[in-house]
Tab-separated table of N, CA, C and O in Angstrom:
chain	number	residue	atom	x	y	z
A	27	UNK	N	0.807	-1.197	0.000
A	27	UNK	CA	0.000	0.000	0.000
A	27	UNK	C	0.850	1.262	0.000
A	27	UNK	O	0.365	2.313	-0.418
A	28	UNK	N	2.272	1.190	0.515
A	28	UNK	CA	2.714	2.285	0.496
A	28	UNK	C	3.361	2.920	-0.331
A	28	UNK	O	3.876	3.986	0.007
A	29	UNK	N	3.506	2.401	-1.693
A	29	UNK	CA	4.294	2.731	-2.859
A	29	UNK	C	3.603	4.189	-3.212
A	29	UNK	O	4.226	5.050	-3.835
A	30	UNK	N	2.141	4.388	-2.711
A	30	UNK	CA	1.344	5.115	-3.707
A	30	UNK	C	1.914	6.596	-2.692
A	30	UNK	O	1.915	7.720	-3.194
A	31	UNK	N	2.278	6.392	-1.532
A	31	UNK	CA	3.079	8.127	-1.139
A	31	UNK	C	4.144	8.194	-1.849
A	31	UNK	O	4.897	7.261	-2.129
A	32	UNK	N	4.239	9.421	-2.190
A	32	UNK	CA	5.176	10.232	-3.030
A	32	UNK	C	6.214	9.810	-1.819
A	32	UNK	O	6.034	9.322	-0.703
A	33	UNK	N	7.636	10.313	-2.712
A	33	UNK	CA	8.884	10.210	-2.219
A	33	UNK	C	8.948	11.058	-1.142
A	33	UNK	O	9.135	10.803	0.047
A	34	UNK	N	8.726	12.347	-1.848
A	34	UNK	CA	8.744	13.507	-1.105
A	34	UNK	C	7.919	13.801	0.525
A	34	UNK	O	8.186	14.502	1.501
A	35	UNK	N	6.657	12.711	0.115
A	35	UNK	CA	5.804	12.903	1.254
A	35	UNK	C	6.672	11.976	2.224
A	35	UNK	O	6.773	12.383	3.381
A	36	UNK	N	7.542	10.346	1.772
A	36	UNK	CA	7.668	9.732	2.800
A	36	UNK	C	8.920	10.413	3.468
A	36	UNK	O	9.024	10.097	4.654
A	37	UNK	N	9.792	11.175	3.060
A	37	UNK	CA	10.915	11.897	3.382
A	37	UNK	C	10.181	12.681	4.520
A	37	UNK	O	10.519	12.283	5.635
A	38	UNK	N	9.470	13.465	4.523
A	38	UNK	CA	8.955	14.185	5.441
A	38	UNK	C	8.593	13.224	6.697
A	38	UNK	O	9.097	13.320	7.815
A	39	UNK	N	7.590	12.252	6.277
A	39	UNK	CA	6.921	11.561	7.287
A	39	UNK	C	8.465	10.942	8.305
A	39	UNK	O	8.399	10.464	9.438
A	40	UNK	N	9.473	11.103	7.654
A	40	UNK	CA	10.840	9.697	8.186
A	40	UNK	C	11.615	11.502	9.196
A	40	UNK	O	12.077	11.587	10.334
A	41	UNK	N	11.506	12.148	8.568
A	41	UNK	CA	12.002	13.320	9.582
A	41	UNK	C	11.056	13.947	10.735
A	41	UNK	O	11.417	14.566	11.735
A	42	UNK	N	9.978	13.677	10.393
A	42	UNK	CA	8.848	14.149	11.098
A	42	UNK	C	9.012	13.225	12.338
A	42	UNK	O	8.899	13.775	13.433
A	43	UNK	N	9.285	11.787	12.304
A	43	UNK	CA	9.120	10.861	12.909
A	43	UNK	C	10.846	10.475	13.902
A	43	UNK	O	11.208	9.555	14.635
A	44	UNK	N	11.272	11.312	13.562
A	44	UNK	CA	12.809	11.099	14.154
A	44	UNK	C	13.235	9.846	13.602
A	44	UNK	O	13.893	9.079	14.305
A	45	UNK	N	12.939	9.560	12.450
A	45	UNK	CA	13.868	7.957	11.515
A	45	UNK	C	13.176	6.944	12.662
A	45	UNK	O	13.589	5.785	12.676
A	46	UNK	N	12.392	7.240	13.391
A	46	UNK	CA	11.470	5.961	13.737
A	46	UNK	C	10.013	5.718	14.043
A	46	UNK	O	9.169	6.595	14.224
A	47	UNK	N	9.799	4.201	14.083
A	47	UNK	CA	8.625	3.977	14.476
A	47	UNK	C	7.585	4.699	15.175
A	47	UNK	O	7.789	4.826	16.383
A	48	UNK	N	6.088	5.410	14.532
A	48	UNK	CA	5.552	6.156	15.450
A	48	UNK	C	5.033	5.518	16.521
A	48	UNK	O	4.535	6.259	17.368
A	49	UNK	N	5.001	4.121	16.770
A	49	UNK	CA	4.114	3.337	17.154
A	49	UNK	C	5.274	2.618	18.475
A	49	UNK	O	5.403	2.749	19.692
A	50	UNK	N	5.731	2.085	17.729
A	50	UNK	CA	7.141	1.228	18.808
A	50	UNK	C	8.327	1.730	19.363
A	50	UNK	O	8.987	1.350	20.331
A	51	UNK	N	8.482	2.705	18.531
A	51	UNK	CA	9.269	3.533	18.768
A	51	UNK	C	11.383	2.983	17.968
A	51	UNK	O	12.380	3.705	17.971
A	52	UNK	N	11.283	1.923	17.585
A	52	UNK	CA	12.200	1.158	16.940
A	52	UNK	C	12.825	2.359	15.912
A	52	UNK	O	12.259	3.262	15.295
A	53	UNK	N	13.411	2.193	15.952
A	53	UNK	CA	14.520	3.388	14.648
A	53	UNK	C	14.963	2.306	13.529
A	53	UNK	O	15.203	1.100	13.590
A	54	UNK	N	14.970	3.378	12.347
A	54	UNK	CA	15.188	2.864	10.925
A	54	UNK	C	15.957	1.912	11.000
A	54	UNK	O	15.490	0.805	10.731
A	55	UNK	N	17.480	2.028	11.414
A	55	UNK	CA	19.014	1.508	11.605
A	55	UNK	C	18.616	0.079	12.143
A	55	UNK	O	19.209	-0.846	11.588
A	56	UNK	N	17.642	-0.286	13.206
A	56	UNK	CA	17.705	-1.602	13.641
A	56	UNK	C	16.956	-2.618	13.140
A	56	UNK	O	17.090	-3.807	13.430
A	57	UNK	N	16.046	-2.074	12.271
A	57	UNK	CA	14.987	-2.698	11.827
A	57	UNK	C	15.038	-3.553	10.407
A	57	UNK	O	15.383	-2.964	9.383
A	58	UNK	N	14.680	-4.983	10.373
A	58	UNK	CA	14.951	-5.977	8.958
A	58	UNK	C	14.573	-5.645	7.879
A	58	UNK	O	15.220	-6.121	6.946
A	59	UNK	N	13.359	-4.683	7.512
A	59	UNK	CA	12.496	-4.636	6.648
A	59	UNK	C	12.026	-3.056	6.955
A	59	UNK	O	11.362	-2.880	7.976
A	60	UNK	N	12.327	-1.961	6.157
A	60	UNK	CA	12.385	-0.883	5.640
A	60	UNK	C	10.865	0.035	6.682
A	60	UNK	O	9.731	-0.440	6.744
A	61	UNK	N	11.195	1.037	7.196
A	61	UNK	CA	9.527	1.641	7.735
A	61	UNK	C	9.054	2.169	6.136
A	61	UNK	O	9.638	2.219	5.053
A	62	UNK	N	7.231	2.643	6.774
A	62	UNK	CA	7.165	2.717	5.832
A	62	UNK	C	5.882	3.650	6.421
A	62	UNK	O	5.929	3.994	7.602
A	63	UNK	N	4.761	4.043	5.599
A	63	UNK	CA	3.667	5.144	6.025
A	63	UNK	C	2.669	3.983	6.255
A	63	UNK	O	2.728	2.824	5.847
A	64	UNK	N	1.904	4.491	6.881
A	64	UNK	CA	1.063	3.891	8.164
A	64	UNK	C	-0.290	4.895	7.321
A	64	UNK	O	0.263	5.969	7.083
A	65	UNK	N	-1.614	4.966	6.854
A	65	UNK	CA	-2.288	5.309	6.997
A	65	UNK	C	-2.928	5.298	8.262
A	65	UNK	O	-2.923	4.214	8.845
A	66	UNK	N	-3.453	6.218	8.792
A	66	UNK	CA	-3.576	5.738	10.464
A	66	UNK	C	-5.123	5.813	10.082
A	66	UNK	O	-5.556	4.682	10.299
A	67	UNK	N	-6.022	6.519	9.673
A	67	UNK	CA	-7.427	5.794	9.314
A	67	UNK	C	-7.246	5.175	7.975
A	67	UNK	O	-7.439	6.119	7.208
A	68	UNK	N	-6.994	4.163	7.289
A	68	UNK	CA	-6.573	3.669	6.284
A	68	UNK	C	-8.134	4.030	5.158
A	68	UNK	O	-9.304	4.355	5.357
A	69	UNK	N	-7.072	3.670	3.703
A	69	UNK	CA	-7.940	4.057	2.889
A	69	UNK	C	-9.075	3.212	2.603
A	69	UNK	O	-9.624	3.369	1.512
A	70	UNK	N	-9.416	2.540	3.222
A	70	UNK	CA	-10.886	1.317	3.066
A	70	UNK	C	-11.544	1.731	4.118
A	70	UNK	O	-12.607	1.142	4.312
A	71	UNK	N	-11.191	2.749	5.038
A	71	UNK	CA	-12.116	3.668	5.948
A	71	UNK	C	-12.472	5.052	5.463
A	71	UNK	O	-13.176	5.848	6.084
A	72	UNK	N	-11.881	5.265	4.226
A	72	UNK	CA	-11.759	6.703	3.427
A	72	UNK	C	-10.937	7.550	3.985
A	72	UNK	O	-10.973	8.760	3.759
A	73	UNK	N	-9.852	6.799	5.020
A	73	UNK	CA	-8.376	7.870	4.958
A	73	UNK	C	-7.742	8.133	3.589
A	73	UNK	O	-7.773	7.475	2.548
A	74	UNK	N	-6.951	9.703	4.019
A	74	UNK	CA	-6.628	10.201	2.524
A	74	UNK	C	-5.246	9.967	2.642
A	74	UNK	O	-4.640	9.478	3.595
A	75	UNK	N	-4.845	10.346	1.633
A	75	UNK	CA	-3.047	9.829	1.951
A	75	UNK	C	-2.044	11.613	1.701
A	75	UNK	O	-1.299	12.109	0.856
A	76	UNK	N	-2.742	12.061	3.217
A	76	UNK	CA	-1.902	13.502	3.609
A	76	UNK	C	-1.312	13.333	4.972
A	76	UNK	O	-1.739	12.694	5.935
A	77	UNK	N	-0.002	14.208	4.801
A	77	UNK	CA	0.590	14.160	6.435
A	77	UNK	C	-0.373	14.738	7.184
A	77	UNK	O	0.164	15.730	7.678
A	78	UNK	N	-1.502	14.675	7.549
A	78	UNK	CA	-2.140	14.382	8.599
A	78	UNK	C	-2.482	13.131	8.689
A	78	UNK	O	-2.379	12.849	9.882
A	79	UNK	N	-2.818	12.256	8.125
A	79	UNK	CA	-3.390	11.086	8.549
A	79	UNK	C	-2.501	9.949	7.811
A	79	UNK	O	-2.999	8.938	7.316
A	80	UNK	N	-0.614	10.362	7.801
A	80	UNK	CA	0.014	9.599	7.810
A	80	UNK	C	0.738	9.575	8.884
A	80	UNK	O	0.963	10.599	9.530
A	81	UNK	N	1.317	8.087	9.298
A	81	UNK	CA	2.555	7.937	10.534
A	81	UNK	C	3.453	7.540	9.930
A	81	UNK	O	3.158	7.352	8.749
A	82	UNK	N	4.828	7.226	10.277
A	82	UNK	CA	5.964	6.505	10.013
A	82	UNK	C	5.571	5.493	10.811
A	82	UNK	O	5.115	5.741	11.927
A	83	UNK	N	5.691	4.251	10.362
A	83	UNK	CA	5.591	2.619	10.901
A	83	UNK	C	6.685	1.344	10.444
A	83	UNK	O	7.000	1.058	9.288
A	84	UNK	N	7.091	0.776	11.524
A	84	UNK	CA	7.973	0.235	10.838
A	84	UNK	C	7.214	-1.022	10.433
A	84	UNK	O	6.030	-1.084	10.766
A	85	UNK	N	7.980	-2.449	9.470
A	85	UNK	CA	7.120	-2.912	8.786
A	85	UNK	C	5.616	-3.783	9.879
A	85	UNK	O	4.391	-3.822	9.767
A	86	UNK	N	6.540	-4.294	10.771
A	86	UNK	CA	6.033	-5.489	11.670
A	86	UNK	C	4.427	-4.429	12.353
A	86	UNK	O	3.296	-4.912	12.300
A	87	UNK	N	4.692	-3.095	12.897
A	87	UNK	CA	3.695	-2.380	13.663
A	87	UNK	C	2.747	-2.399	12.309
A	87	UNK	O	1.781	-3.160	12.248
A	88	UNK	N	3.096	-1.498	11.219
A	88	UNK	CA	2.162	-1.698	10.102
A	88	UNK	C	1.316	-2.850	9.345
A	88	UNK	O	0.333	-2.496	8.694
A	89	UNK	N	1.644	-4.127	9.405
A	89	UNK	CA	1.103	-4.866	9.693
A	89	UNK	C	0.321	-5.355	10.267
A	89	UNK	O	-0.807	-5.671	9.888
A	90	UNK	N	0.874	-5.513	11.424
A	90	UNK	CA	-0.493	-5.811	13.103
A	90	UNK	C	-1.354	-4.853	12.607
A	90	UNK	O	-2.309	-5.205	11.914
A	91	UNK	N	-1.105	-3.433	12.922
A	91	UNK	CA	-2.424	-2.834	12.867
A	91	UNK	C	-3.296	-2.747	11.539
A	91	UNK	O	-4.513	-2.622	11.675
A	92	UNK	N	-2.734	-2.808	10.232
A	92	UNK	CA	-3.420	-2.803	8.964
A	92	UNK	C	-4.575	-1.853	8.499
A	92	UNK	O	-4.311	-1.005	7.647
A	93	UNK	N	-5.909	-1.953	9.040
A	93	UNK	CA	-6.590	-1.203	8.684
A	93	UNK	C	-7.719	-1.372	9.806
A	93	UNK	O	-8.924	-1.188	9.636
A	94	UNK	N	-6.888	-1.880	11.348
A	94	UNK	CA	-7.956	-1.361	12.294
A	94	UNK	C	-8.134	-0.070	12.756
A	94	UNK	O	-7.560	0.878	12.221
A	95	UNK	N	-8.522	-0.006	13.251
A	95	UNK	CA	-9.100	1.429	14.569
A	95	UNK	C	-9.177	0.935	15.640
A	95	UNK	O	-9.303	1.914	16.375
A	96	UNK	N	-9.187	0.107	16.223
A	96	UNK	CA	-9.571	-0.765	17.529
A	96	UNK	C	-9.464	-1.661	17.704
A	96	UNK	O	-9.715	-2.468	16.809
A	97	UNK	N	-8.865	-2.250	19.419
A	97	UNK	CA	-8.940	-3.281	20.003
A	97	UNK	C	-9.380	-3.756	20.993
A	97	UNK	O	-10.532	-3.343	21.124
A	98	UNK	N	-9.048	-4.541	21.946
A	98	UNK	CA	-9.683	-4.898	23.143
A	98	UNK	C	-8.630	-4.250	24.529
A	98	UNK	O	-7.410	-4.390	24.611
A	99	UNK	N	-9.185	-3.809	25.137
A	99	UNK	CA	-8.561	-3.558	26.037
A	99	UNK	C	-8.504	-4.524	27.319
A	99	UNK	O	-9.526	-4.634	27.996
A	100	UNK	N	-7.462	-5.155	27.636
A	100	UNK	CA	-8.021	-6.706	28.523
A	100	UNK	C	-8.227	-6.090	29.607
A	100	UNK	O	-9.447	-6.084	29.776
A	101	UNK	N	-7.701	-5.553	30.459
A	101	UNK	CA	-7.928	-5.000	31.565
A	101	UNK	C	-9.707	-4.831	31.925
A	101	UNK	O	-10.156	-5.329	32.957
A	102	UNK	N	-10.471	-4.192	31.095
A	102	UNK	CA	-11.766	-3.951	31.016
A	102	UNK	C	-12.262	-4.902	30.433
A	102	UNK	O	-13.043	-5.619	31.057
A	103	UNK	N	-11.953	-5.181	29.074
A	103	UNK	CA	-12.777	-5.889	28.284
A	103	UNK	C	-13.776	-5.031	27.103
A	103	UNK	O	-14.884	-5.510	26.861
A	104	UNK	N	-13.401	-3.939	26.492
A	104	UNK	CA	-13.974	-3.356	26.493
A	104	UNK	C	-12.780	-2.898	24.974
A	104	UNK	O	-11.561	-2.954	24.810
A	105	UNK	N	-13.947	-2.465	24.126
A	105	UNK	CA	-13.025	-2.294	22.541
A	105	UNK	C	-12.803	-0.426	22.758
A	105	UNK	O	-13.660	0.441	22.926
A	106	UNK	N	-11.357	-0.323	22.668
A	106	UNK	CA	-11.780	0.958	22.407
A	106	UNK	C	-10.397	1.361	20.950
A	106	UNK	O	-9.701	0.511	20.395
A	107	UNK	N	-10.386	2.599	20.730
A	107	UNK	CA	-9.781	2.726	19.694
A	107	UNK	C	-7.987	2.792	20.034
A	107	UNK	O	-7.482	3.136	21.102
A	108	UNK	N	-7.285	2.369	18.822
A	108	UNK	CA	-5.853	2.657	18.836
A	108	UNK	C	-5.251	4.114	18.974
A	108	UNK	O	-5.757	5.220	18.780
A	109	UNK	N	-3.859	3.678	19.422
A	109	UNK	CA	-3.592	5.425	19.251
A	109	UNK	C	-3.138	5.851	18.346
A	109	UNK	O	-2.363	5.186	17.659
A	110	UNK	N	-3.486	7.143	18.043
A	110	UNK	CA	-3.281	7.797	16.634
A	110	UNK	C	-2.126	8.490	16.854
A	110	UNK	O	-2.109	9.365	17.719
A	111	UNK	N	-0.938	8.176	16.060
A	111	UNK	CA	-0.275	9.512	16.192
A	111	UNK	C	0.000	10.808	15.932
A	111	UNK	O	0.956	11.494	16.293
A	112	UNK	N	-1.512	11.232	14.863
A	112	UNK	CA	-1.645	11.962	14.810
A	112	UNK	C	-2.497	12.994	15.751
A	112	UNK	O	-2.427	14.222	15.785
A	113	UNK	N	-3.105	12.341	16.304
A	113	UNK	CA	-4.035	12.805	17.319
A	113	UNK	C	-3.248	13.003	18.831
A	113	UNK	O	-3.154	14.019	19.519
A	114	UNK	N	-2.852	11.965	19.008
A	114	UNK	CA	-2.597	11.739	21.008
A	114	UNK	C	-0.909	12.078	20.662
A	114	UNK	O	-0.196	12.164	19.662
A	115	UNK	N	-0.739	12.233	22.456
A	115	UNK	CA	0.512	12.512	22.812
A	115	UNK	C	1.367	11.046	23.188
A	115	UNK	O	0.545	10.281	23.692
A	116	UNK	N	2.576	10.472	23.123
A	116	UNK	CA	2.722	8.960	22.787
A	116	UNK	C	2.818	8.789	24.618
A	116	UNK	O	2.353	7.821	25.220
A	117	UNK	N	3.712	10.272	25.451
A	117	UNK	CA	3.692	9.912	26.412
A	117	UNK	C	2.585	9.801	27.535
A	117	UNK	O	2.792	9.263	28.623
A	118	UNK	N	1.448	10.342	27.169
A	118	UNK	CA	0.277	10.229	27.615
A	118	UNK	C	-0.827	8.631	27.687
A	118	UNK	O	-1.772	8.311	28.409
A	119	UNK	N	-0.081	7.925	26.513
A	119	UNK	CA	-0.668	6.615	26.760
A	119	UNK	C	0.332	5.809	27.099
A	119	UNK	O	0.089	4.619	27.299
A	120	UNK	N	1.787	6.372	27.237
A	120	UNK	CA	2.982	4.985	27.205
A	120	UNK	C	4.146	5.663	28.057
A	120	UNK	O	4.271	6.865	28.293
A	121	UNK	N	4.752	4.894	28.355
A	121	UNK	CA	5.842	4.894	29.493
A	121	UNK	C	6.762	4.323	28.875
A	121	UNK	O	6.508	3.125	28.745
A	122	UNK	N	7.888	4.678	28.351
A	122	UNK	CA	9.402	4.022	28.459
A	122	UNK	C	10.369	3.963	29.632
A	122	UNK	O	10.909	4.863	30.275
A	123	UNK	N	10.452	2.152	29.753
A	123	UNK	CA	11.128	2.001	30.976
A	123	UNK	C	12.093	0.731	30.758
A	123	UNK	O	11.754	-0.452	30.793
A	124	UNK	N	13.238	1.202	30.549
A	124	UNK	CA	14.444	-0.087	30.529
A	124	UNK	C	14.324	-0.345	29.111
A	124	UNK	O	14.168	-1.563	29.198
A	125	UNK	N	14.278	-0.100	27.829
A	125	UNK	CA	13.441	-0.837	27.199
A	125	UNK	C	11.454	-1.431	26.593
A	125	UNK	O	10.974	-1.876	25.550
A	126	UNK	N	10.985	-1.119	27.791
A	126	UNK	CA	9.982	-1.961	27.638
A	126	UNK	C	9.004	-0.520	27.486
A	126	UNK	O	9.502	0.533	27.884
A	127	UNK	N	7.901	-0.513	27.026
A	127	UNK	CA	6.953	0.362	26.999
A	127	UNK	C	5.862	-0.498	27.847
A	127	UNK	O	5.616	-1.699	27.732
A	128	UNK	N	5.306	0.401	28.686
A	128	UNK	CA	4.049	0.530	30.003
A	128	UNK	C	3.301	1.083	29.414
A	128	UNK	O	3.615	2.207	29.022
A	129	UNK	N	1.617	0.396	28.997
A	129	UNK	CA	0.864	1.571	28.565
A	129	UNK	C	0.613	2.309	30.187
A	129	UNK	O	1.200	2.223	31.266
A	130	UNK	N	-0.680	3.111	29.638
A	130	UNK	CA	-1.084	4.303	30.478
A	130	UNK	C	-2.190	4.628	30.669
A	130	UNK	O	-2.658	5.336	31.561
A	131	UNK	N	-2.834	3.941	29.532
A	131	UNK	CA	-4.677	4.100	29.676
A	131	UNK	C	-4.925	2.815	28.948
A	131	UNK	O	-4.121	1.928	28.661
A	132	UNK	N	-6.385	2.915	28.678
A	132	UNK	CA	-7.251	2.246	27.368
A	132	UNK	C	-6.569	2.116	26.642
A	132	UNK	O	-5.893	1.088	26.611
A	133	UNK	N	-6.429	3.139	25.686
A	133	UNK	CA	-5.952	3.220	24.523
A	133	UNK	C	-4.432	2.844	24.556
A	133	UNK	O	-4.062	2.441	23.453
A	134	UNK	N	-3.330	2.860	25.614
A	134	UNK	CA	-1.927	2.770	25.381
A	134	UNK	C	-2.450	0.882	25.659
A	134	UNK	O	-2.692	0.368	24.567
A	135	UNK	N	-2.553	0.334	26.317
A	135	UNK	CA	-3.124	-1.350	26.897
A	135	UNK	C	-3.794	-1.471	25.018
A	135	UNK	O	-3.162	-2.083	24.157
A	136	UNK	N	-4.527	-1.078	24.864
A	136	UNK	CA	-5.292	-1.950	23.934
A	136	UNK	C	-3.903	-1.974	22.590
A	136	UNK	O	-3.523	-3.096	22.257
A	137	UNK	N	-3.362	-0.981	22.034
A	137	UNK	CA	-2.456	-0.589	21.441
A	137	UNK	C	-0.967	-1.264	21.491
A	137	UNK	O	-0.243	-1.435	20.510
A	138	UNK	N	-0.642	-1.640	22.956
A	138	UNK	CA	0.109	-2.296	23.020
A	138	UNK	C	0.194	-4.261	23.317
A	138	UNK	O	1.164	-5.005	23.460
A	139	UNK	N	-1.155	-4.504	23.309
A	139	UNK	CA	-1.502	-5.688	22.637
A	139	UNK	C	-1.834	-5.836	21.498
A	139	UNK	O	-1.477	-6.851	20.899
A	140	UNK	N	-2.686	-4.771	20.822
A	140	UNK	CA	-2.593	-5.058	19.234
A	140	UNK	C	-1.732	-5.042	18.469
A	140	UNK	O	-1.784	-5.756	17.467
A	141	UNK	N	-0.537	-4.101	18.757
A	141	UNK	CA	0.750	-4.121	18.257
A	141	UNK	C	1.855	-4.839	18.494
A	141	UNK	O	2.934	-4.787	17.905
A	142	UNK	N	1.526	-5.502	19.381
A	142	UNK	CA	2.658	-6.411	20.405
A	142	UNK	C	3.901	-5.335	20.246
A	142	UNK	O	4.976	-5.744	19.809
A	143	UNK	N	3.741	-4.051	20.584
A	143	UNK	CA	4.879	-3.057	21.131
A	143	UNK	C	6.072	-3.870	21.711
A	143	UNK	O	7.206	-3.776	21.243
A	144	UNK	N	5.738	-4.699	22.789
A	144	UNK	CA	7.213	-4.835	23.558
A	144	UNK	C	7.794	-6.996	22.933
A	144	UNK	O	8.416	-7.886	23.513
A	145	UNK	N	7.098	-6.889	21.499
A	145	UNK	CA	7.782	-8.161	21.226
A	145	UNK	C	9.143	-7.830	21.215
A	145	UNK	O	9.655	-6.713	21.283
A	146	UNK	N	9.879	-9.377	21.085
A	146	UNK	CA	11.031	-9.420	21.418
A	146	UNK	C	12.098	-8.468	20.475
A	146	UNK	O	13.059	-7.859	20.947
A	147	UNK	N	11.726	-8.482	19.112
A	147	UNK	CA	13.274	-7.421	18.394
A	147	UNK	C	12.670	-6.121	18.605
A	147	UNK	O	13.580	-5.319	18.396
A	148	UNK	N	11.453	-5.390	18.956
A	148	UNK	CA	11.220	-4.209	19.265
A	148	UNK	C	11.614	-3.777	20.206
A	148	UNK	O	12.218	-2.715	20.358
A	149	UNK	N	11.216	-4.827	21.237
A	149	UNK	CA	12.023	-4.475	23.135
A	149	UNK	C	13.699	-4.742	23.135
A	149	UNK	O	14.243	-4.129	24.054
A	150	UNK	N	14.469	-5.400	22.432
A	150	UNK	CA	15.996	-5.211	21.848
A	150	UNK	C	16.219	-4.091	21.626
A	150	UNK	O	16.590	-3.230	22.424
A	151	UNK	N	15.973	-3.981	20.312
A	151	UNK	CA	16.385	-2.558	19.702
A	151	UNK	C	16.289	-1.771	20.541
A	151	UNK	O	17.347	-1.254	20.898
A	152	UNK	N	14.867	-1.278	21.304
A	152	UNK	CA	15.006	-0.667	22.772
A	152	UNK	C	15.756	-0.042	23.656
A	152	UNK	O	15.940	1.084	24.116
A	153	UNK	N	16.333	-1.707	23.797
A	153	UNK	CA	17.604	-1.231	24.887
A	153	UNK	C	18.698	-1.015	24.586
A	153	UNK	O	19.586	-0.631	25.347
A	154	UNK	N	18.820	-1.307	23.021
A	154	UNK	CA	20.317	-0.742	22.736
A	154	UNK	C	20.857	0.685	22.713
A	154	UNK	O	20.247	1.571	22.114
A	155	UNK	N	21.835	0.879	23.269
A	155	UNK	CA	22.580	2.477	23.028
A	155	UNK	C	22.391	2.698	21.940
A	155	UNK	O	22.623	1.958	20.985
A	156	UNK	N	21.879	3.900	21.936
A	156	UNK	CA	21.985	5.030	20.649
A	156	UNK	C	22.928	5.279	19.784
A	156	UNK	O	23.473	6.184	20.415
A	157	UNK	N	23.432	5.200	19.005
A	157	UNK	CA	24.302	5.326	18.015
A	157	UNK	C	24.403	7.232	17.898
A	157	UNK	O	25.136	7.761	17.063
């Protein structure tokens, strides 16, 4: 799906995003398989393909989420929506600690089971020193 952003747009979205994941937070450098734009309401919901309602995603987060809006939140039980990064603040639903991301609400819990945020090469990369 992502061939159809312009060059120009994904250049922006990869600086906009500090060269990483809006979602996991994983940077370009560690990652197997190239980030890429994230429609965050995707276009089979009638998202448009403008930096507003694009993210930087790397491949594995873009995937999981595909073309939901929502998951379950286990704690409650209760569906509520993903986080947008265009919308929410990342530290408002999530906690970086050691490595590992803590959600923070609904939305960081449901988000970080739908995304499996702290699988194993996301929570790596993590903890490695910064280059």
């Amino acid at each position: 799906m992502s061939q159809r952003v312009p060059a120009s747009m994904r250049r922006e979205l990869q600086k906009r995003a500090g060269f990483r994941c809006e979602y996991c937070l994983v940077h370009e450098r560690d990652a197997v398989f190239a980030h890429e734009p994230d429609h965050v309401l995707s276009r089979r919901h009638g998202g448009e393909t403008t930096l507003l309602n694009l993210a930087w995603a790397c491949f594995t987060c873009n995937r999981l989420k595909s073309c939901d809006l929502s998951s379950i939140d286990l704690e409650t039980g209760r569906i509520v929506r993903l986080f947008n990064p265009r919308r929410d603040n990342w530290h408002k639903h999530f906690h970086l600690k050691r490595g590992r991301i803590i959600p923070l609400t609904a939305i960081g819990r449901a988000t970080e089971y739908h995304l499996q945020l702290n699988r194993k090469d996301a929570f790596d990369s993590r903890r490695r020193p910064t280059k």
